[in-house]
Amino acid sequence: MAVYTLPELPYDYSALEPVINPLIVELHHDKHHAAYVKGANDTLEQLAEARDKESWGSINGLEKNLAFHLSGHILHSIYWHNMTGDGGGEPLAADGVGDLADAITESFGSFAGFKAQLTKAAATTQGSGWGVLAYEPLSGLLIVEQVYDHQGNVGQGSTPILVFDAWEHAFYLQYKNQKVDFIDAMWAVVNWQDVARRYAAAKERGDSLLLAP
């Protein structure tokens, strides 16, 4: 039985227009995300077989594959909920997301500074990757991470709460090779309510992730 399953989209394929057209959403979710789910499940089966046979010749590749596919599944699952057709702007106390807004100001100096840093991080990823806003439990601050592929170059223990997919499959059919234009457009569909919920949950459990009291 499969351990991981492809989640349903929280909206129709056309819900993010004009920022992301329906064909991209459909292919991205139904093909690319689904492939990461299958890859994670297949790798778990291969690891189980390796344990049964005590055959470890391929362990390095299998562990790398699991990290790649599982992280791809997790990041995409966050990505879909991070967006809404009614999103955009910036988080404000008047919209019930004041704690998130305060955390962004504390961590980056201003919303404008945060927006510039995440935009640049996502737009300049080398090859395939993500720009990520994450809660870092050791400091209690928010940090921006530049994630290569799906799992590289991240601080251990950090929790992603806002992710910008900068892989070509996320934008190429609509934006061609203009990744910067896509990242700029993404700010119009950010679901700050979802980001705020993720921030609150990460902060609540953060103490349990610390290495020492």
mmCIF file with all atom_site columns, N, CA and C in Angstrom, residues 25 36 39 45-46 48-49 51 56 63 73 81 85 89 128 148 153 157 177 190 206 213:
data_model
loop_
_atom_site.group_PDB
_atom_site.id
_atom_site.type_symbol
_atom_site.label_atom_id
_atom_site.label_alt_id
_atom_site.label_comp_id
_atom_site.label_asym_id
_atom_site.label_entity_id
_atom_site.label_seq_id
_atom_site.pdbx_PDB_ins_code
_atom_site.Cartn_x
_atom_site.Cartn_y
_atom_site.Cartn_z
_atom_site.occupancy
_atom_site.B_iso_or_equiv
_atom_site.pdbx_formal_charge
_atom_site.auth_seq_id
_atom_site.auth_comp_id
_atom_site.auth_asym_id
_atom_site.auth_atom_id
_atom_site.pdbx_PDB_model_num
ATOM 1  N N  . VAL A 1 25  ? -1.205 24.601 -14.284 1.00 0.00 ? 25  VAL A N  1
ATOM 2  C CA . VAL A 1 25  ? -1.653 24.042 -13.011 1.00 0.00 ? 25  VAL A CA 1
ATOM 3  C C  . VAL A 1 25  ? -1.971 22.556 -13.168 1.00 0.00 ? 25  VAL A C  1
ATOM 4  N N  . TYR A 1 36  ? 6.479  12.822 -8.203  1.00 0.00 ? 36  TYR A N  1
ATOM 5  C CA . TYR A 1 36  ? 7.247  12.818 -6.953  1.00 0.00 ? 36  TYR A CA 1
ATOM 6  C C  . TYR A 1 36  ? 6.608  11.883 -5.919  1.00 0.00 ? 36  TYR A C  1
ATOM 7  N N  . GLY A 1 39  ? 7.510  8.463  -7.023  1.00 0.00 ? 39  GLY A N  1
ATOM 8  C CA . GLY A 1 39  ? 8.927  8.230  -6.791  1.00 0.00 ? 39  GLY A CA 1
ATOM 9  C C  . GLY A 1 39  ? 9.234  7.935  -5.337  1.00 0.00 ? 39  GLY A C  1
ATOM 10 N N  . GLU A 1 45  ? 9.663  1.174  -1.314  1.00 0.00 ? 45  GLU A N  1
ATOM 11 C CA . GLU A 1 45  ? 9.586  -0.250 -1.630  1.00 0.00 ? 45  GLU A CA 1
ATOM 12 C C  . GLU A 1 45  ? 10.975 -0.818 -1.923  1.00 0.00 ? 45  GLU A C  1
ATOM 13 N N  . GLN A 1 46  ? 11.790 -0.058 -2.635  1.00 0.00 ? 46  GLN A N  1
ATOM 14 C CA . GLN A 1 46  ? 13.138 -0.513 -2.959  1.00 0.00 ? 46  GLN A CA 1
ATOM 15 C C  . GLN A 1 46  ? 14.007 -0.593 -1.707  1.00 0.00 ? 46  GLN A C  1
ATOM 16 N N  . ALA A 1 48  ? 12.823 -1.245 1.312   1.00 0.00 ? 48  ALA A N  1
ATOM 17 C CA . ALA A 1 48  ? 12.335 -2.422 2.027   1.00 0.00 ? 48  ALA A CA 1
ATOM 18 C C  . ALA A 1 48  ? 12.936 -3.699 1.438   1.00 0.00 ? 48  ALA A C  1
ATOM 19 N N  . GLU A 1 49  ? 13.028 -3.743 0.126   1.00 0.00 ? 49  GLU A N  1
ATOM 20 C CA . GLU A 1 49  ? 13.625 -4.906 -0.532  1.00 0.00 ? 49  GLU A CA 1
ATOM 21 C C  . GLU A 1 49  ? 15.103 -5.034 -0.172  1.00 0.00 ? 49  GLU A C  1
ATOM 22 N N  . ARG A 1 51  ? 16.505 -4.045 2.580   1.00 0.00 ? 51  ARG A N  1
ATOM 23 C CA . ARG A 1 51  ? 16.600 -4.549 3.956   1.00 0.00 ? 51  ARG A CA 1
ATOM 24 C C  . ARG A 1 51  ? 16.354 -6.050 4.010   1.00 0.00 ? 51  ARG A C  1
ATOM 25 N N  . TRP A 1 56  ? 22.993 -3.804 0.105   1.00 0.00 ? 56  TRP A N  1
ATOM 26 C CA . TRP A 1 56  ? 23.137 -2.358 0.317   1.00 0.00 ? 56  TRP A CA 1
ATOM 27 C C  . TRP A 1 56  ? 23.970 -1.671 -0.754  1.00 0.00 ? 56  TRP A C  1
ATOM 28 N N  . GLU A 1 63  ? 18.783 6.520  -0.885  1.00 0.00 ? 63  GLU A N  1
ATOM 29 C CA . GLU A 1 63  ? 18.565 7.567  0.117   1.00 0.00 ? 63  GLU A CA 1
ATOM 30 C C  . GLU A 1 63  ? 18.439 8.941  -0.552  1.00 0.00 ? 63  GLU A C  1
ATOM 31 N N  . HIS A 1 73  ? 7.410  16.200 -2.976  1.00 0.00 ? 73  HIS A N  1
ATOM 32 C CA . HIS A 1 73  ? 6.007  16.017 -2.575  1.00 0.00 ? 73  HIS A CA 1
ATOM 33 C C  . HIS A 1 73  ? 5.615  17.015 -1.491  1.00 0.00 ? 73  HIS A C  1
ATOM 34 N N  . HIS A 1 81  ? -1.367 25.239 -1.491  1.00 0.00 ? 81  HIS A N  1
ATOM 35 C CA . HIS A 1 81  ? -2.156 25.949 -0.476  1.00 0.00 ? 81  HIS A CA 1
ATOM 36 C C  . HIS A 1 81  ? -1.619 27.347 -0.195  1.00 0.00 ? 81  HIS A C  1
ATOM 37 N N  . GLY A 1 85  ? -6.599 32.652 -5.645  1.00 0.00 ? 85  GLY A N  1
ATOM 38 C CA . GLY A 1 85  ? -6.961 33.686 -6.607  1.00 0.00 ? 85  GLY A CA 1
ATOM 39 C C  . GLY A 1 85  ? -7.341 34.999 -5.959  1.00 0.00 ? 85  GLY A C  1
ATOM 40 N N  . GLY A 1 89  ? -0.930 41.255 -2.168  1.00 0.00 ? 89  GLY A N  1
ATOM 41 C CA . GLY A 1 89  ? -0.717 42.327 -1.212  1.00 0.00 ? 89  GLY A CA 1
ATOM 42 C C  . GLY A 1 89  ? 0.341  41.933 -0.204  1.00 0.00 ? 89  GLY A C  1
ATOM 43 N N  . SER A 1 128 ? 17.425 24.139 -11.164 1.00 0.00 ? 128 SER A N  1
ATOM 44 C CA . SER A 1 128 ? 16.072 23.934 -10.649 1.00 0.00 ? 128 SER A CA 1
ATOM 45 C C  . SER A 1 128 ? 16.055 24.111 -9.140  1.00 0.00 ? 128 SER A C  1
ATOM 46 N N  . TYR A 1 148 ? 18.003 24.133 -3.618  1.00 0.00 ? 148 TYR A N  1
ATOM 47 C CA . TYR A 1 148 ? 18.389 23.538 -4.887  1.00 0.00 ? 148 TYR A CA 1
ATOM 48 C C  . TYR A 1 148 ? 17.688 22.185 -5.056  1.00 0.00 ? 148 TYR A C  1
ATOM 49 N N  . ASN A 1 153 ? 20.684 22.581 0.477   1.00 0.00 ? 153 ASN A N  1
ATOM 50 C CA . ASN A 1 153 ? 21.000 23.936 0.915   1.00 0.00 ? 153 ASN A CA 1
ATOM 51 C C  . ASN A 1 153 ? 19.969 24.527 1.869   1.00 0.00 ? 153 ASN A C  1
ATOM 52 N N  . GLY A 1 157 ? 16.096 21.534 10.525  1.00 0.00 ? 157 GLY A N  1
ATOM 53 C CA . GLY A 1 157 ? 15.090 21.900 11.509  1.00 0.00 ? 157 GLY A CA 1
ATOM 54 C C  . GLY A 1 157 ? 14.200 23.045 11.090  1.00 0.00 ? 157 GLY A C  1
ATOM 55 N N  . ASN A 1 177 ? 11.303 31.779 -20.821 1.00 0.00 ? 177 ASN A N  1
ATOM 56 C CA . ASN A 1 177 ? 12.496 31.751 -19.980 1.00 0.00 ? 177 ASN A CA 1
ATOM 57 C C  . ASN A 1 177 ? 12.592 32.941 -19.028 1.00 0.00 ? 177 ASN A C  1
ATOM 58 N N  . VAL A 1 190 ? -0.287 35.113 -3.422  1.00 0.00 ? 190 VAL A N  1
ATOM 59 C CA . VAL A 1 190 ? 0.117  34.553 -2.128  1.00 0.00 ? 190 VAL A CA 1
ATOM 60 C C  . VAL A 1 190 ? -1.075 34.533 -1.173  1.00 0.00 ? 190 VAL A C  1
ATOM 61 N N  . GLY A 1 206 ? 8.059  24.731 17.744  1.00 0.00 ? 206 GLY A N  1
ATOM 62 C CA . GLY A 1 206 ? 9.481  25.006 17.543  1.00 0.00 ? 206 GLY A CA 1
ATOM 63 C C  . GLY A 1 206 ? 10.357 24.589 18.696  1.00 0.00 ? 206 GLY A C  1
ATOM 64 N N  . PRO A 1 213 ? 17.933 22.768 25.880  1.00 0.00 ? 213 PRO A N  1
ATOM 65 C CA . PRO A 1 213 ? 17.044 23.738 26.498  1.00 0.00 ? 213 PRO A CA 1
ATOM 66 C C  . PRO A 1 213 ? 17.714 25.104 26.601  1.00 0.00 ? 213 PRO A C  1
#
